[in-house]
Coordinates of C-alpha atoms in Angstrom, one line a residue:
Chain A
X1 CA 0.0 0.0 0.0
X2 CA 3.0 2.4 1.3
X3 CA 4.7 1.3 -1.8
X4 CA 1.9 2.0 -4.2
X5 CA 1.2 5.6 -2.7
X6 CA 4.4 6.5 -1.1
X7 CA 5.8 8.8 -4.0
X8 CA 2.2 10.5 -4.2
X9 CA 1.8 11.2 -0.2
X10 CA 5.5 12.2 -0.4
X11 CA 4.7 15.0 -3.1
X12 CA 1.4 16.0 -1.2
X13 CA 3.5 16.4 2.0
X14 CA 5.7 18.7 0.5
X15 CA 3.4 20.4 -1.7
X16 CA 1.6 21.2 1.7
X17 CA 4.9 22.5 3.5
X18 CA 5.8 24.5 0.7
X19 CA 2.4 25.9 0.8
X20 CA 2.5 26.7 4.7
X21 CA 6.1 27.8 4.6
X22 CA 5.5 30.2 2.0
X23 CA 2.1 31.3 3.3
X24 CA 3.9 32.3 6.6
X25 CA 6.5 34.1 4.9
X26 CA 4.2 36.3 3.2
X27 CA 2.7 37.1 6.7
X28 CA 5.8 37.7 8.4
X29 CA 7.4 40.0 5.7
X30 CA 4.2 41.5 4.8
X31 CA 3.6 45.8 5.6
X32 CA 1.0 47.1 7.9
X33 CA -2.0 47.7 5.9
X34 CA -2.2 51.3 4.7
X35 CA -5.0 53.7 5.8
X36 CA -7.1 55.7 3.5
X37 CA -5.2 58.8 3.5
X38 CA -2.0 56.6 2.6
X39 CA -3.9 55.1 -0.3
X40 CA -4.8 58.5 -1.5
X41 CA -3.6 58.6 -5.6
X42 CA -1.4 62.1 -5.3
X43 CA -1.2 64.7 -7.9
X44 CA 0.1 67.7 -6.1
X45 CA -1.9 67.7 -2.7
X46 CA -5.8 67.7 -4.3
X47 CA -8.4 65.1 -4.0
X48 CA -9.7 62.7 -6.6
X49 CA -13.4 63.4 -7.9
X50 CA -13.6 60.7 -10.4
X51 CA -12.4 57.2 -10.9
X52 CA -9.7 56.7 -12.8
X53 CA -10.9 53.8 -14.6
X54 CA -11.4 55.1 -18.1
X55 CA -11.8 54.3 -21.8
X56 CA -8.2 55.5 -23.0
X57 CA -8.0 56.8 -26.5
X58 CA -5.2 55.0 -28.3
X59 CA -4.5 58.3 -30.4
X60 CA -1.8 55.8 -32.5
X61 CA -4.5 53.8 -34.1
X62 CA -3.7 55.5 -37.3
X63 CA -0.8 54.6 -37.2
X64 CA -1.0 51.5 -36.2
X65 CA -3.9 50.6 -39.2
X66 CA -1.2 52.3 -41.8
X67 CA 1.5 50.1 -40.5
X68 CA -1.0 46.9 -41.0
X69 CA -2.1 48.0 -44.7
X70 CA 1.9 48.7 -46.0
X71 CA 2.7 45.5 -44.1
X72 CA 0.4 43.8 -46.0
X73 CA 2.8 44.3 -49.3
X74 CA 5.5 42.0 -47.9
X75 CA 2.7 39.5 -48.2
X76 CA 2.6 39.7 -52.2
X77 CA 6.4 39.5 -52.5
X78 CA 6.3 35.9 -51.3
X79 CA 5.1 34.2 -54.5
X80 CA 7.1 37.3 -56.2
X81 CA 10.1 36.0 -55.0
X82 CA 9.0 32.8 -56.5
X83 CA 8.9 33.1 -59.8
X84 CA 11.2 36.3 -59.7
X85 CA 14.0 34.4 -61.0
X86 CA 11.7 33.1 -63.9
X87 CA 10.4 36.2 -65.1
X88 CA 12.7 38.3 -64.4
X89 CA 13.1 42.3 -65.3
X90 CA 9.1 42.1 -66.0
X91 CA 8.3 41.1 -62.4
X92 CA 11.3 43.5 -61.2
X93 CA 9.5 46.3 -62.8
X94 CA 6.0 44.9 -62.2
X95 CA 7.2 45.4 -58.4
X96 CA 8.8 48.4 -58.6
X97 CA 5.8 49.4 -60.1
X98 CA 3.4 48.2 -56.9
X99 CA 6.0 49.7 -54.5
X100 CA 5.8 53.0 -56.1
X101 CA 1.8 52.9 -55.7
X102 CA 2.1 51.6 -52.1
X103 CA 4.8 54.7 -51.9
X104 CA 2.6 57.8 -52.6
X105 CA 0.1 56.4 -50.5
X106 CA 3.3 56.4 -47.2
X107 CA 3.8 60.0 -48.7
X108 CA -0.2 60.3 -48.8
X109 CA -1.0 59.7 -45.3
X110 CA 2.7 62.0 -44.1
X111 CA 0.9 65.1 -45.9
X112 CA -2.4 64.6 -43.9
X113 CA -0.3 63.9 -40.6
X114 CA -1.6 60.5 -40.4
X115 CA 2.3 59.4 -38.8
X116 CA 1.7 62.0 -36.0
X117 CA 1.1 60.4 -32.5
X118 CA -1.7 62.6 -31.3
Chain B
X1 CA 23.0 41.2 8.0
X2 CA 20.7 44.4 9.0
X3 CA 23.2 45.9 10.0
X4 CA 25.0 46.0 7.2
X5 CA 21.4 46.7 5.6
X6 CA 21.4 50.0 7.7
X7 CA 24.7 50.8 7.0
X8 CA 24.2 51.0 3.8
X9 CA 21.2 53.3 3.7
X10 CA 23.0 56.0 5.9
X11 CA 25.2 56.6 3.0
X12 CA 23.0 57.0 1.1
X13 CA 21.5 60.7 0.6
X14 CA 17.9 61.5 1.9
X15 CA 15.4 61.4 0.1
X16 CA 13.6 64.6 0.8
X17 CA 10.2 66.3 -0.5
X18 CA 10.1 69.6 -0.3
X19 CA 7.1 72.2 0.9
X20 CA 8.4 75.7 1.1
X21 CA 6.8 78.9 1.5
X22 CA 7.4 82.0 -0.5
X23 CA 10.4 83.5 1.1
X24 CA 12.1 80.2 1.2
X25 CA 11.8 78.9 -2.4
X26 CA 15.5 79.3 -3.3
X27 CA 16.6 78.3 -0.2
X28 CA 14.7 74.8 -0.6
X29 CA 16.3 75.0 -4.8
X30 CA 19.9 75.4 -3.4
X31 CA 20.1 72.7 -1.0
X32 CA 19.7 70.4 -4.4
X33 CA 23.4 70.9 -4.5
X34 CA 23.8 69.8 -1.1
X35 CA 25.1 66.2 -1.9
X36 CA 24.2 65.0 1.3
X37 CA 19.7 65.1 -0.1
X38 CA 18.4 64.2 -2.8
X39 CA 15.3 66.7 -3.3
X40 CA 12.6 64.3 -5.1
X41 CA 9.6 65.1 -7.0
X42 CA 7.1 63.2 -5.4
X43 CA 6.3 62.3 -2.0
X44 CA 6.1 58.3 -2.3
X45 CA 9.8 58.7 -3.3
X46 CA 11.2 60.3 0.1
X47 CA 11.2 59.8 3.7
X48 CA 11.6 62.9 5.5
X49 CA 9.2 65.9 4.5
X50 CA 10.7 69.4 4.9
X51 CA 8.3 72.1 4.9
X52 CA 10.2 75.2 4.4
X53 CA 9.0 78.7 6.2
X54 CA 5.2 79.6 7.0
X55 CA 3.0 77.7 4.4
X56 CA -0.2 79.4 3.4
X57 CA -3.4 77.0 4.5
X58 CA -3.6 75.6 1.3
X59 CA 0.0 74.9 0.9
X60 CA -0.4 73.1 4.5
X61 CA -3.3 71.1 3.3
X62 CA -1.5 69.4 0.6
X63 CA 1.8 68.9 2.8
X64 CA -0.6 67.0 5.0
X65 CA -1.9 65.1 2.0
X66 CA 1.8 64.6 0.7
X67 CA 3.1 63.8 4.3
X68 CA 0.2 60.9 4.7
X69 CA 1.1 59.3 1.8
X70 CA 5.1 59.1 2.0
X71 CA 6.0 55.5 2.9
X72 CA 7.2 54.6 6.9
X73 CA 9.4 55.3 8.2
X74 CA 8.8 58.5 7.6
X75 CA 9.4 62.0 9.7
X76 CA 9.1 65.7 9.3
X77 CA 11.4 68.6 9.7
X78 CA 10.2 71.9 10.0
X79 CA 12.7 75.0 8.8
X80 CA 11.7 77.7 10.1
X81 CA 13.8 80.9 9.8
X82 CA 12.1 83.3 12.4
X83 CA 13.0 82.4 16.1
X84 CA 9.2 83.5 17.3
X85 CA 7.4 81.7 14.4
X86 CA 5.3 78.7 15.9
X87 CA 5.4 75.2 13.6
X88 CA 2.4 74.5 11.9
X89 CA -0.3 73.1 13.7
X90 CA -0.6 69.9 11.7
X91 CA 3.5 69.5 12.1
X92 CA 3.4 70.8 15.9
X93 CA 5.6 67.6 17.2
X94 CA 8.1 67.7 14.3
X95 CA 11.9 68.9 14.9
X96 CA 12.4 72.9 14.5
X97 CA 15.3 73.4 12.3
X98 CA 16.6 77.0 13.0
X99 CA 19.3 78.6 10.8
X100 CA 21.2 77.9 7.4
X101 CA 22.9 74.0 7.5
X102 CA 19.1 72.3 7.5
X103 CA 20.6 68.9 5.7
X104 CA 22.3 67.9 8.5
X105 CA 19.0 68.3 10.6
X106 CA 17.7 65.9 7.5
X107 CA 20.8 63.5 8.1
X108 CA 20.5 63.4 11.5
X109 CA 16.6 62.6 11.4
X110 CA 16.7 59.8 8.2
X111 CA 19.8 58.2 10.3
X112 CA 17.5 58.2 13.7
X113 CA 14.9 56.5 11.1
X114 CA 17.0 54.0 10.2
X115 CA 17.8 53.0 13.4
X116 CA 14.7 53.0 15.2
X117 CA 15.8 55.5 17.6
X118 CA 13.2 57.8 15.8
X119 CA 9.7 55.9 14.9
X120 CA 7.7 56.5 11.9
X121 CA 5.3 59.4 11.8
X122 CA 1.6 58.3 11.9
X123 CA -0.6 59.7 9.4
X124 CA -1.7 63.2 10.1
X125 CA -5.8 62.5 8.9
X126 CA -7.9 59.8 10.4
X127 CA -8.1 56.6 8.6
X128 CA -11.8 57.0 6.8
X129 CA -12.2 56.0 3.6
X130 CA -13.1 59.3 2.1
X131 CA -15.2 57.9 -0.9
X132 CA -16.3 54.4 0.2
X133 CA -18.3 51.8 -1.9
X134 CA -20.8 52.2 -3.1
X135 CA -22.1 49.3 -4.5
X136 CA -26.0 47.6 -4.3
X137 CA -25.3 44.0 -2.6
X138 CA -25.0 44.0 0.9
X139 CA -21.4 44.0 0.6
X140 CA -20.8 47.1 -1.9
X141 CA -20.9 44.9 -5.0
X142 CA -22.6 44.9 -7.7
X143 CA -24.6 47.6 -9.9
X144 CA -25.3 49.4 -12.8
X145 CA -22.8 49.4 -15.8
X146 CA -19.3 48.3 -16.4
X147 CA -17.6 48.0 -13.1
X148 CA -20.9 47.8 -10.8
X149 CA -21.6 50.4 -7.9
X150 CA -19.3 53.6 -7.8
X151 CA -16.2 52.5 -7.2
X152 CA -14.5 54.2 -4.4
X153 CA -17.5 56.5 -4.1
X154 CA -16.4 58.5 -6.6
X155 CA -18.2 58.6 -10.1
X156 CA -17.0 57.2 -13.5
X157 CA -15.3 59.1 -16.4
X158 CA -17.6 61.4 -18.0
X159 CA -18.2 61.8 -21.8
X160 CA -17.1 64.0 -24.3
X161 CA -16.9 65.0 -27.9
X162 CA -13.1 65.3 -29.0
X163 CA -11.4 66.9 -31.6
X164 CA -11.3 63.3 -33.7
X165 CA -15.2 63.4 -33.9
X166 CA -15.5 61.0 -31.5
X167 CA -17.3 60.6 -27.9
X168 CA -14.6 59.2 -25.7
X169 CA -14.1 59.5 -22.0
X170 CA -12.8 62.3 -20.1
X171 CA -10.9 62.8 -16.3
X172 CA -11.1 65.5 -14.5
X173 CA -7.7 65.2 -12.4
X174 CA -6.3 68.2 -9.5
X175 CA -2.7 68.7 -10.3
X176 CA -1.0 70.6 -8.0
X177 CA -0.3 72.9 -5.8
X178 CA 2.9 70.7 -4.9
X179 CA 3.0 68.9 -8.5
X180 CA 6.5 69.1 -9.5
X181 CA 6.1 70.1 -13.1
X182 CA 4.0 72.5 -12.3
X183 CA 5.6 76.6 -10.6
X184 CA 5.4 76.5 -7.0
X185 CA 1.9 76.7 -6.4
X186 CA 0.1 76.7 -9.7
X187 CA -3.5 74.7 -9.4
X188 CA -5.1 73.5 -11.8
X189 CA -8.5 71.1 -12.7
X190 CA -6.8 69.2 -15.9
X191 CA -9.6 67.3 -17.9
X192 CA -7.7 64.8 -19.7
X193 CA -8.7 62.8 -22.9
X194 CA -6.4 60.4 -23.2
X195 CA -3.0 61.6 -22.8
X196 CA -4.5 65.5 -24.4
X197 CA -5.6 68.3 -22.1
X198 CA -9.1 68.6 -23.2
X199 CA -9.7 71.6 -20.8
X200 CA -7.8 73.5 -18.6
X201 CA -9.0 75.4 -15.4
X202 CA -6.9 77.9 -13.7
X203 CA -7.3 77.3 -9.6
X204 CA -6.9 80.1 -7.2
X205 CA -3.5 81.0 -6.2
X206 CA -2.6 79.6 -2.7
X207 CA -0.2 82.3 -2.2
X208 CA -2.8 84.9 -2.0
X209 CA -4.0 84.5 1.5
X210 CA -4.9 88.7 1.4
X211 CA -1.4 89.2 3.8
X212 CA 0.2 92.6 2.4
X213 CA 4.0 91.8 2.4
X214 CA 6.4 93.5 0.6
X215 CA 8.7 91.8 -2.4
X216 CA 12.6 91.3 -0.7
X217 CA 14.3 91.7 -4.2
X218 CA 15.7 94.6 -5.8
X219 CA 13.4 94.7 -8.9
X220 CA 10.5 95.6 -6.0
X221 CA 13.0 98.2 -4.5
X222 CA 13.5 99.8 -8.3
X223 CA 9.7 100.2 -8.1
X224 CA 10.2 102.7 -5.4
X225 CA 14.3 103.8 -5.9
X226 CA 17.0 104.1 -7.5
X227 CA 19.1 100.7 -7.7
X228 CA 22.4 100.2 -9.0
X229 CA 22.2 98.6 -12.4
X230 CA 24.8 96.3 -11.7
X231 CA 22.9 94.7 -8.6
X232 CA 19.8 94.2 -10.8
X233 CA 21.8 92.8 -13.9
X234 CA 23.6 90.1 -11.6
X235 CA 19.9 89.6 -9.9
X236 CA 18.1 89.2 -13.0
X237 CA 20.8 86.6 -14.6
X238 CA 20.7 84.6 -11.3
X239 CA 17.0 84.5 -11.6
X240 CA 17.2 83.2 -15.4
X241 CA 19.7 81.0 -14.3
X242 CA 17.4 79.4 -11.6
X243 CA 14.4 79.5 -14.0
X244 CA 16.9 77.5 -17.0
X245 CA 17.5 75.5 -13.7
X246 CA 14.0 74.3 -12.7
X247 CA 13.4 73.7 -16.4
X248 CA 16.1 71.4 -17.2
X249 CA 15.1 69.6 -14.2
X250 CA 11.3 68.9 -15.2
X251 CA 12.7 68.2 -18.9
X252 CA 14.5 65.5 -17.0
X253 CA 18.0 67.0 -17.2
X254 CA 19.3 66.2 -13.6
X255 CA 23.7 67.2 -13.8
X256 CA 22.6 69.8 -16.1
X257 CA 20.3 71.3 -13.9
X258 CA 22.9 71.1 -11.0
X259 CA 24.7 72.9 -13.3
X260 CA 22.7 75.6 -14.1
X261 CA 21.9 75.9 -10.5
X262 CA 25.6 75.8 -9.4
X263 CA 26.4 78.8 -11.5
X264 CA 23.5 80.7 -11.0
X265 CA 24.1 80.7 -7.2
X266 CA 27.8 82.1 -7.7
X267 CA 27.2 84.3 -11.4
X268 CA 28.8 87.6 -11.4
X269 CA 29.2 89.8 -14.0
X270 CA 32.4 88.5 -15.3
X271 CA 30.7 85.2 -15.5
X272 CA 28.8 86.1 -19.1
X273 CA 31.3 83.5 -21.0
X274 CA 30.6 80.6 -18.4
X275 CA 26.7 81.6 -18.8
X276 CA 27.3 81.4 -22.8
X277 CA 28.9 78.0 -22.4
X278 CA 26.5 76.4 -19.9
X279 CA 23.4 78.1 -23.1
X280 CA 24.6 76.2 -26.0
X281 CA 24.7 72.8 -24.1
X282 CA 21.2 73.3 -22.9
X283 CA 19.6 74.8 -25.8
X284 CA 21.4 72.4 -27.8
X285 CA 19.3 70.5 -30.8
X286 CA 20.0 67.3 -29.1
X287 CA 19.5 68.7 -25.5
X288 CA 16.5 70.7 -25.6
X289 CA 15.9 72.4 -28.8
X290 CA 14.4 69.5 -30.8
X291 CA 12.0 68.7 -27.8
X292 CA 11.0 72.1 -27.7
X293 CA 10.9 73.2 -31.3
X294 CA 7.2 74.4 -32.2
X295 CA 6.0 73.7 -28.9
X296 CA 3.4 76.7 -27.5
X297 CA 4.2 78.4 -30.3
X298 CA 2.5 82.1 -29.2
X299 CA 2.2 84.8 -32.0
X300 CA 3.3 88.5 -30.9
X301 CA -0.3 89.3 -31.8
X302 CA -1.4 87.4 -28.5
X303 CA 1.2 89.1 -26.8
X304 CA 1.4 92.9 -27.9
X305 CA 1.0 95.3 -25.0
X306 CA 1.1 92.6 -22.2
X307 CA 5.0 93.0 -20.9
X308 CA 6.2 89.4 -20.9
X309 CA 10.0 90.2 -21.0
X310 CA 11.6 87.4 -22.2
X311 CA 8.4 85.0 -23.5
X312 CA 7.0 88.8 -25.6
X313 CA 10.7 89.3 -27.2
X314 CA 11.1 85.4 -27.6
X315 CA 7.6 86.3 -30.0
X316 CA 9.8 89.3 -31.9
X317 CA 8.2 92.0 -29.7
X318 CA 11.4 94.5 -28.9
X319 CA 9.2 95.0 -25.9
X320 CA 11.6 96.0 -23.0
X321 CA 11.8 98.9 -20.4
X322 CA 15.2 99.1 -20.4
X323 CA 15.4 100.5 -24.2
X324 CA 14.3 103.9 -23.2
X325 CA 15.8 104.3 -19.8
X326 CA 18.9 106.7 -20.1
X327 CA 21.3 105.1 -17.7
X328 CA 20.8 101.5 -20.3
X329 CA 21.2 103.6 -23.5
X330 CA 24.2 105.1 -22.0
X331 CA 25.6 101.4 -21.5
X332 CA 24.2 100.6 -25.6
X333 CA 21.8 98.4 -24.6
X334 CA 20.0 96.5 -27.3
X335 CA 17.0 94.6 -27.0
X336 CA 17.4 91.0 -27.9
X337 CA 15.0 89.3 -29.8
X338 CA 13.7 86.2 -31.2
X339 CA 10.9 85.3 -33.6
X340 CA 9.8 81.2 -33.2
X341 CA 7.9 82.3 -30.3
X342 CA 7.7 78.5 -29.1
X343 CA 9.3 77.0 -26.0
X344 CA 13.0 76.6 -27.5
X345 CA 13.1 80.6 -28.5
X346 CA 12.1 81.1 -24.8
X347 CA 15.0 78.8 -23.4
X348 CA 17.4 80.7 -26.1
X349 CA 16.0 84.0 -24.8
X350 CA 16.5 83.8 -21.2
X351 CA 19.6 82.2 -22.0
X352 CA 20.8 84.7 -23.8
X353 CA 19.2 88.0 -21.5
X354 CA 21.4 85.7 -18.6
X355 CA 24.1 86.5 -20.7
X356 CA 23.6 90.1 -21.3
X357 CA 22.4 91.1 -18.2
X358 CA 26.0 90.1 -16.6
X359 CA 28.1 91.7 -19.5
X360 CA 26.2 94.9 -18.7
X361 CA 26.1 94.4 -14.8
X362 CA 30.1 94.3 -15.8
X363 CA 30.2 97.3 -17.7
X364 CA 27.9 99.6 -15.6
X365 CA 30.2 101.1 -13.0
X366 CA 28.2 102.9 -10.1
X367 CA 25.2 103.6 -12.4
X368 CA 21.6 103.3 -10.9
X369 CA 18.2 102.9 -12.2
X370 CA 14.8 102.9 -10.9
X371 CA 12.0 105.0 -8.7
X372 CA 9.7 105.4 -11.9
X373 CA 7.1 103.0 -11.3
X374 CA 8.3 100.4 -13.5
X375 CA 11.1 98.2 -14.1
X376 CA 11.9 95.6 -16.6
X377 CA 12.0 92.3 -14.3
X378 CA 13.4 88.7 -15.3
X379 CA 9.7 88.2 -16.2
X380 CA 8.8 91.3 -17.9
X381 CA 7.1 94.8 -16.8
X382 CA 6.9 95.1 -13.0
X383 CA 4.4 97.6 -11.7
X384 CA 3.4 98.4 -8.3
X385 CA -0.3 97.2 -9.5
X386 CA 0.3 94.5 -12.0
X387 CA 2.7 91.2 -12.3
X388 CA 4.0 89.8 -15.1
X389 CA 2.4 86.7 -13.9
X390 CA -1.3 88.0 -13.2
X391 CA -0.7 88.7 -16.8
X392 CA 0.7 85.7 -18.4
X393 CA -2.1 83.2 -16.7
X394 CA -5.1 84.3 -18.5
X395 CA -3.1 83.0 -21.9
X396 CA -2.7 79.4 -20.2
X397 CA -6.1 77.9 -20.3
X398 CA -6.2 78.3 -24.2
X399 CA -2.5 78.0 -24.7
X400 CA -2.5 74.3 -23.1
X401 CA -5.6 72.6 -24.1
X402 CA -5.3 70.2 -27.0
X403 CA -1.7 69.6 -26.0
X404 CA 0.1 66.4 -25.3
X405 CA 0.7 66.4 -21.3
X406 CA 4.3 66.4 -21.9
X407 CA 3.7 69.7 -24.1
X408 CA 1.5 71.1 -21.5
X409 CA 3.9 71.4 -19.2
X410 CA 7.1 72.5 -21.2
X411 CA 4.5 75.2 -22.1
X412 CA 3.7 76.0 -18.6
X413 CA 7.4 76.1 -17.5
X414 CA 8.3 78.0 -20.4
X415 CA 6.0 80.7 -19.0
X416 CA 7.9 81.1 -15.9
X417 CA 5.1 81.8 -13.7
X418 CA 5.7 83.5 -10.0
X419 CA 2.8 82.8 -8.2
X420 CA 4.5 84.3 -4.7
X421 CA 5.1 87.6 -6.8
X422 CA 2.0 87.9 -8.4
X423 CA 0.0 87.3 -4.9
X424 CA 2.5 89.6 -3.1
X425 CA 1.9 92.2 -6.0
X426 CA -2.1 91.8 -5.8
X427 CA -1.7 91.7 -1.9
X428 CA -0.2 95.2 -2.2
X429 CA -2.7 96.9 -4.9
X430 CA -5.6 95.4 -2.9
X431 CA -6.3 92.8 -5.9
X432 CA -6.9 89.4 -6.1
X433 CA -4.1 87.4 -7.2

C-alpha cells in the first residue's frame, strides 16, 4: 500500500509545507496595511473626484492601421520571389511598379499627418 | 546582515520632498546641490518631508496630503527661519530646524529612522475612507454598468466630444499645488482625454491669503528707488539661471540642472562666457531644442502690449523697459529678440538675456536705475499694481488645451510663472491674485 502511494503522499507532503512555509513568509514579511489617507492617488496635494478607470484613447490607431495596410505588401512578395528568378526584369518592374503605388500612399497619409502620434 | 542593511542606507542621501513657502523657495532649490539630499519630485519617493518657512493654508493642506502618503518610516522637519514663528499646527511635534545648514537636521533625522531610535510618523488624517463603496449588494458589490456600484464613491469618467469626432471618456484630475512640473503653487483642474488636455482650469493662487508683504528683491525696491544697475543685472541673470535651472530639471536633465543651478548661485558679471557656455549645451538640438521646437508656439499678436519680458521678445516684440531708460542707453543696450515664439526661442531667450544682463552688470560702474514705477523684471514689466504673472495666466487655459501632457507642461514652464510675486503684488494693490 505504502509502496503504491508512497511517491504520491510524499509529493502531497511537501506540496503542503511548501504551501505553509511560503504562506507564513508572506505574513511575516508582509507591511502594515495602509490607511485611506496613505492610499490616497497624489497629484500635487488635491483630491480625486472621479475614478480613474477610463476608456483610454489609443491616439496611434492610425498609425498602427497604416503600418498593418503597408505590411500587407511584404505578403505579395512571397510568390514574387517565387517566380522572380523566372520572369525576371518584368516582375522586377512589375514590383517596382506596386511599390511606387504603395509609396505615394506612405507620402499620402505623411501630408495629412496621419504618422503623427496625437 | 541588518546591520549591514542599515549601514548601507545611511550613506545614502535623503530622500527629501520639499514644501516651502514663499520666502524660502530658493533656499529649498539650493540645498539640491547639497550632496548629502536628494530633493525628489514626489512624495512616495522620500522619507523625511521638509516644509520650508510659513505655508499658506492651502499649501499646508497638501503637505498634510503629501506627508500621509510618504511611505514609513517617515518624519518631518520643519525650517523655520524666524526664532518667534510657531510650527504649523498639523506639524506641531516635528523637529524645528533653526538657521542655514538644514541637511544635517535631514541627516541626523533619516539616520535616527534608520535605526529606530526615531519611529515612523503616523498619518496626520484619520483613517476614513473618504469615498467608500458604493455598490447595491449588501457587501458594496454589484450595480449598474461596467464596473458595478461607484467605485470608491467617486463617479466614473464622463463623456465627451473630442477633436477626432468622436465621444470618448474624459478625467477630471487636480494637479497641484505641490505637483513638480507645475511653478510653485500653480493649481489647476486638468480634464484629460487620453493623454491631451481637453480643458484647462486655472485654480486660485494659494499664495494669495490677502497678507500685504512687501517683495525682498531689488526689482520691488527699483519700483520705489534708485538701484544700481549692476545689482539688478547680476539679480536678473541669477534669476534666469534658476528658472533655466527648474526647467532642465522637469525636462528631466538632472547634472545639467545642477549645473545651471551651481552657476547661478555664484554668477557675477564677469561670469557672461561661463553663462554662454553652460546656453549652447542646454539649448542644444539634441538637448533641448528639438524637444521644444514648435512647442506653445504664441504669436506677438497674442502678446502685444502685455510686458512678458523674455516670452513677448522670444515672440519678436522689442518690448523692454530698459530700451528707453537713459542710464541703459548710456551702457548701448540693445534689446534681444527672437521670432519662433515657441518653448525653445524662450530657453534661447533667457539664456541669452542671462548672458547680457552680466556683461552689462560688468560694464555699468556705479550707475543706478529705478524710482519710476516700472522696471523691466526677469519676467517682464513690473508695476506696483500688476505682475507679469497675473498677466501671463489668462493666456494658459487656451495655450495648453489640446496639447500632449508632456507639451503642456514645457509650455507652462516655459511661461515662468511666479505665483508668490504675483499674490505679493495683488496683496499690495488690494487685488486678487
Amino acid at each position: 500500500m505504502l509502496a503504491t502511494f508512497g511517491a504520491a503522499l510524499t509529493i502531497l507532503l511537501g506540496a503542503a509545507s511548501a504551501m505553509l512555509v511560503l504562506r507564513w513568509t508572506s505574513v511575516a514579511i508582509a507591511a502594515e496595511p495602509l490607511t485611506a489617507p496613505e492610499r490616497m492617488p497624489f497629484s500635487g496635494g488635491g483630491e480625486p473626484e472621479f475614478h480613474a478607470w477610463n476608456r483610454y484613447h489609443a491616439r496611434y490607431y492610425a498609425m498602427a492601421l497604416l503600418f498593418v495596410a503597408f505590411d500587407m505588401e511584404m505578403v505579395y512578395m512571397y510568390p514574387w520571389a517565387v517566380v522572380f528568378a523566372r520572369e525576371g526584369l518584368v516582375a522586377f518592374v512589375e514590383m517596382g511598379m506596386f511599390i511606387a503605388i504603395l509609396l505615394l500612399g506612405i507620402l499620402y497619409a505623411w501630408r495629412e499627418r496621419g504618422l503623427e502620434w496625437a | 546582515m541588518t546591520r549591514w542593511l542599515r549601514n548601507v542606507a545611511t550613506r545614502a542621501p535623503v530622500p527629501v520632498f520639499a514644501v516651502a513657502g514663499a520666502e524660502t523657495r530658493e533656499a529649498v532649490q539650493t540645498l539640491r546641490l547639497d550632496g548629502r539630499v536628494r530633493l525628489v519630485s514626489a512624495p512616495r519617493q522620500a522619507s523625511v518631508l521638509l516644509i520650508a518657512g510659513r505655508l499658506p493654508e492651502t499649501l499646508l493642506d497638501a503637505a498634510v496630503a503629501a506627508h500621509d502618503v510618504m511611505p514609513t518610516p517617515r518624519a518631518t522637519v520643519l525650517w523655520l527661519d524666524d526664532p518667534l514663528a510657531p510650527p504649523p499646527h498639523p506639524f506641531a511635534d516635528a523637529p524645528v530646524h533653526r538657521g542655514g545648514d538644514v541637511a544635517s537636521a535631514l541627516v541626523d533625522v533619516q539616520h535616527a529612522l534608520l535605526r529606530g531610535s526615531q519611529p515612523s510618523e503616523p498619518p496626520v488624517r484619520p483613517d476614513i475612507e473618504p469615498a467608500p463603496w458604493r455598490g447595491e449588494g449588501p457587501y458594496g458589490q454589484g450595480g449598474a454598468g461596467m464596473t458595478g456600484g461607484v467605485p470608491y464613491g467617486r463617479p466614473m469618467a464622463t463623456r465627451e466630444d473630442d477633436r477626432d469626432g468622436l465621444t470618448l471618456d474624459v478625467l477630471p484630475v487636480p494637479v497641484g499645488p505641490l505637483f513638480s512640473g507645475f511653478p510653485d503653487g500653480l493649481t489647476a483642474r486638468v480634464t484629460f482625454a487620453g493623454d491631451l488636455v481637453h480643458r484647462f482650469e486655472l485654480g486660485t493662487n494659494p499664495y494669495g491669503d490677502g497678507e500685504a508683504r512687501a517683495l525682498d528683491d531689488p526689482f520691488w525696491r527699483a519700483l520705489h528707488e534708485p538701484v544700481p544697475i549692476a545689482e539688478l543685472e547680476v539679480a536678473r541673470a541669477r534669476s534666469l539661471l534658476r528658472w533655466a535651472s527648474e526647467a532642465a530639471r522637469v525636462a528631466g536633465l538632472d547634472a545639467l540642472s545642477l549645473r545651471t543651478l551651481a552657476l547661478a548661485e555664484r554668477a557675477e558679471p564677469g561670469d557672461a562666457a561661463a553663462v554662454r557656455a553652460l546656453g549652447r549645451w542646454l539649448t542644444h538640438p539634441l538637448v533641448t531644442g528639438r524637444q521644444h521646437h514648435g512647442v506653445a508656439a504664441l504669436d506677438a499678436s497674442e502678446l502685444g502690449g502685455l510686458g512678458l519680458g523674455p516670452v513677448s521678445r522670444a515672440s519678436g516684440i522689442p518690448d523692454d523697459l530698459r530700451s528707453s531708460d537713459p542710464a541703459y542707453v548710456e551702457l548701448g543696450f540693445e534689446t534681444i529678440c527672437h521670432d519662433d515664439g515657441d518653448a525653445a526661442a524662450r530657453w534661447r531667450q533667457r539664456l541669452a538675456e542671462a548672458e547680457q544682463a552680466l556683461e552689462l552688470a560688468a560694464r555699468a560702474g556705479s550707475r543706478r536705475t529705478g524710482g519710476s514705477g516700472a522696471v523691466e523684471s526677469p519676467r517682464g514689466r513690473l508695476e506696483p499694481d500688476s505682475s507679469p504673472t497675473s498677466r501671463s495666466l489668462p493666456l494658459l487655459p487656451d495655450l495648453v488645451t489640446g496639447m500632449e501632457w508632456g507639451d503642456a507642461v514645457t509650455t507652462i514652464v516655459s511661461l515662468d510663472l511666479d505665483l508668490p510675486e504675483a499674490a505679493a503684488i495683488a496683496s499690495v494693490a488690494g487685488a486678487p491674485a
